[in-house]
Amino acid sequence: MNFIHQHDQMDCGPACLGMVSSFYGKNYSLETLRNNSFITREGVSLLGITEAAQNIGFDVVSTKLTIETLLGEKDLLPCIVHWNQNHFVVIKKISKKIFSNQYNFKIADPGYGMISLNEEKFKKSWIADDNKGVALFLKPTKKFYNLDPSKAEKLTIKYMLSYLTPYKKQLSLMFLMLFLGSGLTLIFPFLTQNLIDKGVNKKDLGFIGVILLAQLGVFLGSVIIEIIRNWLMLFVGTKISITIISDFLKKLLQLPIKFFDTKMMGDFNQRIQDNERVETFLTSQSLATFFSIITFSVFFGVLCYYDIKILFVYLTLTFISIYWSIYWLKKIKILDYFRFQQRSNNQESIYEIINGVTEMKLNQFEDFKRNEWEAIQQKLFKINIRILKLNQIQSSGFEFVNQLKNIVVTFLAATYVVEGNMTLGELLSVSFIIGQMNSPVNQLIGFFRSLQEAKLSLERLNEMQNHPIEESESLLKIAKQNLTSDNNTVRGIKFNNVSFQYEGPRSPYVLKNINLFIPEGKITAIVGASGSGKTTLMKLLLKFYAPTEGEIFYNAANIKELSPKSLRENCGVVMQDGFIFSDTIERNIGTGDEIVDKEKLIKAGKIANIVEYIRTLPLHFNTRIGASGNGISGGQKQRILIARAVYKNPHYIFFDEATSALDAENEKIIHDNLQEFFKGKTVIIIAHRLSTVKNADNIVVLKDGKIVEQGNHPELVYNKASYYNLVKNQLELGN
Ligand SMILES: Nc1ncnc2c1ncn2[C@@H]1O[C@H](COP(=O)(O)OP(=O)(O)OP(=O)(O)O)[C@@H](O)[C@H]1O
């Protein structure tokens, strides 16, 4: 079974499925499995995994069972189990320890790695209630063996190496520096040997002076090399980092909105770190390790030349020390696994405390949350103490064996000197070499660890680099004159039998069989209860998502063939959760223009009735707002968002609850101002307030994703059906 690391926080389900498939000989990419499992921001459900497993040809039984029953089903392993109520892991093997008669569970946790747990620890994470836990048993059918997993294009190390090409000169220089550095390290023991043997022993002060000067030269040389190397590394590293991350951001911003739906903020931070990790690995770690190995081999050869017995002692004790470390590191790994889990709880707890501070204060939840956090700290503290204990045993033992090595080697060498088989200089030289041979071993261990990490980072980046972008050359651009030119055909936006689901075939239909015509140059209002699908309809129009069934046409062009960028350039949109950038008001309104047109800016501000407020601010339009600036109210934010849409002066206008936070007076003023601005434009307004939708040319009423009524205000009021019921209270108020 191949271990598959999850790429994102929500990927544990697909990663587990990938591991079980690999056990039966088929390697699916995480991307394929993820698409099959219909992942959401909350992760993947048991149902999602079941469905994905069935799609790739598994017979699936998901069940709740006791640990005794699970132990009886050992033949059905590997299986997927629900972990800590919020995660999935794979049980690879259950074995019985010979001496203690205890069961041992070999777990593959996609967020961590392989880990062996005893029964008690396993139960702690697995048991949900009634002494039972959830497990998913998968049995491959004929279909599984007949299906061929599509090979995902791999981002190879070659791709990353291509980033190094522009810096060939600097890298060659770095290579040279490392080469010289290694050379100098090699000279050192020979200088020492000669100092003693040819200088001290022969009482040749002149020679001693020469050697000491040479040593000083070597020392100065290595310092200079180190300085130049660090400079080069910083220069090349930073340049490459900037290129890699700016390419990454460019790619990220070209991906469809759907890609972002299942990702968390942490996932993107993680990818920035991935880029840096790969870059460091390429520029420093691999080169340094390469030279370490060379130095090590040369010293190895020299030691071999001096005395094979000493080499033997060195090798034996080195193996003992490595074995000792591995033994204890395995024990530490189990504790580290629990620390890893507690740490993520810790992060969540802190995140909640910071983000929910207002609600906490309002509802007297502070003490409870603080105690919860303290309990996590207690657990973390206990684990840390145990880890520290084991770490101390491990490192003391390791150091002890290392020292023992030095002592035994010195003893052997000293014996040789006493017996006259070795000179005193050689003894010192051997001691120096043994000392120098420890660090390459550590470096090699570190190298393999970061190779693993760099590989994982590369996989994660690969997935993003290979994700199709939403823009393509073949897509049609919307030409401005095309939108307004008046030929004979009836122009507008047309929905042909459109249905939409957010999360795959089993998820509910958010829109169902929508047939709608939105005429050119008119105002269309969409109303309906909360959750009826109004915003979703708008998102389909903006090409955030493609309809699951049916088609949408902008005049004669199918939205599928339209370039999303060009489409959005022609749309002025105010979303419910519109975002204010941490910048000046001017920049927040004139987002698309390099240099903001002052005249348009004032005009947009006037239409959105925000100019008066802006005049009261110290720097007027140049006042900073957003996260790092002046605080603004909900209504002010909405007016800035409206000004942004007006400034753009687009052909299509989409307003989703754009004036919901405004007072009646402000709303009336803006509403009147907008009427002039709307002339000749195709406008879609989503609103709950009667005053906003009353004057629309056509009002569309949505209910549970279906259109239930259409017409203008008087017609719909006369009908006394859905629309009337929806706005009844407001009508009465108006009366
Ligand atoms: N990204 C998403 N993933 C999954 N389901 C979603 C997503 N966005 C919305 N939904 C679901 O789609 C349904 C319709 O949502 P939508 O936002 O279109 O409603 P709405 O009519 O605009 O509601 P409101 O008036 O409250 O804004 C809701 O049941 C909602 O839970």
PDB file of C-alpha atoms and ligand atoms in Angstrom, residues 40 261 502-503 510 528-537 539 545 576 656-657 686 688 702, ligand 1:
ATOM      1  CA  THR A  40     -17.143  20.554   0.080  1.00  0.00           C
ATOM      2  CA  ASP A 261     -14.875  26.640  -2.870  1.00  0.00           C
ATOM      3  CA  TYR A 502     -23.288  22.679  -6.194  1.00  0.00           C
ATOM      4  CA  GLU A 503     -21.858  19.349  -5.111  1.00  0.00           C
ATOM      5  CA  VAL A 510     -30.448  24.628  -6.127  1.00  0.00           C
ATOM      6  CA  GLY A 528     -37.839  34.900  -3.457  1.00  0.00           C
ATOM      7  CA  ALA A 529     -37.426  33.583   0.044  1.00  0.00           C
ATOM      8  CA  SER A 530     -33.954  33.181   1.535  1.00  0.00           C
ATOM      9  CA  GLY A 531     -32.186  30.165   0.028  1.00  0.00           C
ATOM     10  CA  SER A 532     -34.402  30.044  -3.056  1.00  0.00           C
ATOM     11  CA  GLY A 533     -31.412  30.263  -5.403  1.00  0.00           C
ATOM     12  CA  LYS A 534     -31.304  33.953  -6.390  1.00  0.00           C
ATOM     13  CA  THR A 535     -27.592  34.469  -5.769  1.00  0.00           C
ATOM     14  CA  THR A 536     -26.805  31.168  -7.431  1.00  0.00           C
ATOM     15  CA  LEU A 537     -28.635  32.312 -10.558  1.00  0.00           C
ATOM     16  CA  LYS A 539     -23.328  33.419 -10.145  1.00  0.00           C
ATOM     17  CA  TYR A 545     -20.130  27.974 -12.196  1.00  0.00           C
ATOM     18  CA  GLN A 576     -23.954  40.457  -0.880  1.00  0.00           C
ATOM     19  CA  ASP A 656     -27.555  41.360  -5.103  1.00  0.00           C
ATOM     20  CA  GLU A 657     -29.129  43.027  -2.080  1.00  0.00           C
ATOM     21  CA  ILE A 686     -32.031  40.815  -6.386  1.00  0.00           C
ATOM     22  CA  HIS A 688     -36.235  41.667  -0.588  1.00  0.00           C
ATOM     23  CA  LEU A 702     -38.131  32.050  -7.342  1.00  0.00           C
TER      24      LEU A 702
HETATM   25  N1  LIG B   1     -20.968  27.300  -2.412  1.00  0.00           N
HETATM   26  C1  LIG B   1     -22.056  26.572  -2.104  1.00  0.00           C
HETATM   27  N2  LIG B   1     -21.947  25.265  -1.944  1.00  0.00           N
HETATM   28  C2  LIG B   1     -23.020  24.505  -1.631  1.00  0.00           C
HETATM   29  N3  LIG B   1     -24.267  24.979  -1.485  1.00  0.00           N
HETATM   30  C3  LIG B   1     -24.458  26.290  -1.635  1.00  0.00           C
HETATM   31  C4  LIG B   1     -23.352  27.167  -1.945  1.00  0.00           C
HETATM   32  N4  LIG B   1     -23.843  28.424  -2.030  1.00  0.00           N
HETATM   33  C5  LIG B   1     -25.171  28.332  -1.784  1.00  0.00           C
HETATM   34  N5  LIG B   1     -25.547  27.066  -1.551  1.00  0.00           N
HETATM   35  C6  LIG B   1     -26.911  26.579  -1.263  1.00  0.00           C
HETATM   36  O1  LIG B   1     -27.733  26.907  -2.357  1.00  0.00           O
HETATM   37  C7  LIG B   1     -29.024  27.326  -1.938  1.00  0.00           C
HETATM   38  C8  LIG B   1     -29.383  28.662  -2.591  1.00  0.00           C
HETATM   39  O2  LIG B   1     -28.490  29.641  -2.148  1.00  0.00           O
HETATM   40  P1  LIG B   1     -28.501  31.126  -2.698  1.00  0.00           P
HETATM   41  O3  LIG B   1     -27.366  31.850  -2.066  1.00  0.00           O
HETATM   42  O4  LIG B   1     -28.551  31.109  -4.183  1.00  0.00           O
HETATM   43  O5  LIG B   1     -29.877  31.642  -2.122  1.00  0.00           O
HETATM   44  P2  LIG B   1     -30.506  33.076  -2.117  1.00  0.00           P
HETATM   45  O6  LIG B   1     -31.866  32.934  -2.694  1.00  0.00           O
HETATM   46  O7  LIG B   1     -29.603  34.059  -2.753  1.00  0.00           O
HETATM   47  O8  LIG B   1     -30.642  33.352  -0.565  1.00  0.00           O
HETATM   48  P3  LIG B   1     -30.500  34.735   0.273  1.00  0.00           P
HETATM   49  O9  LIG B   1     -31.695  35.562  -0.042  1.00  0.00           O
HETATM   50  O10 LIG B   1     -30.509  34.274   1.700  1.00  0.00           O
HETATM   51  O11 LIG B   1     -29.213  35.346  -0.148  1.00  0.00           O
HETATM   52  C9  LIG B   1     -28.980  27.403  -0.432  1.00  0.00           C
HETATM   53  O12 LIG B   1     -29.679  26.295   0.072  1.00  0.00           O
HETATM   54  C10 LIG B   1     -27.517  27.295  -0.082  1.00  0.00           C
HETATM   55  O13 LIG B   1     -27.334  26.543   1.078  1.00  0.00           O
END
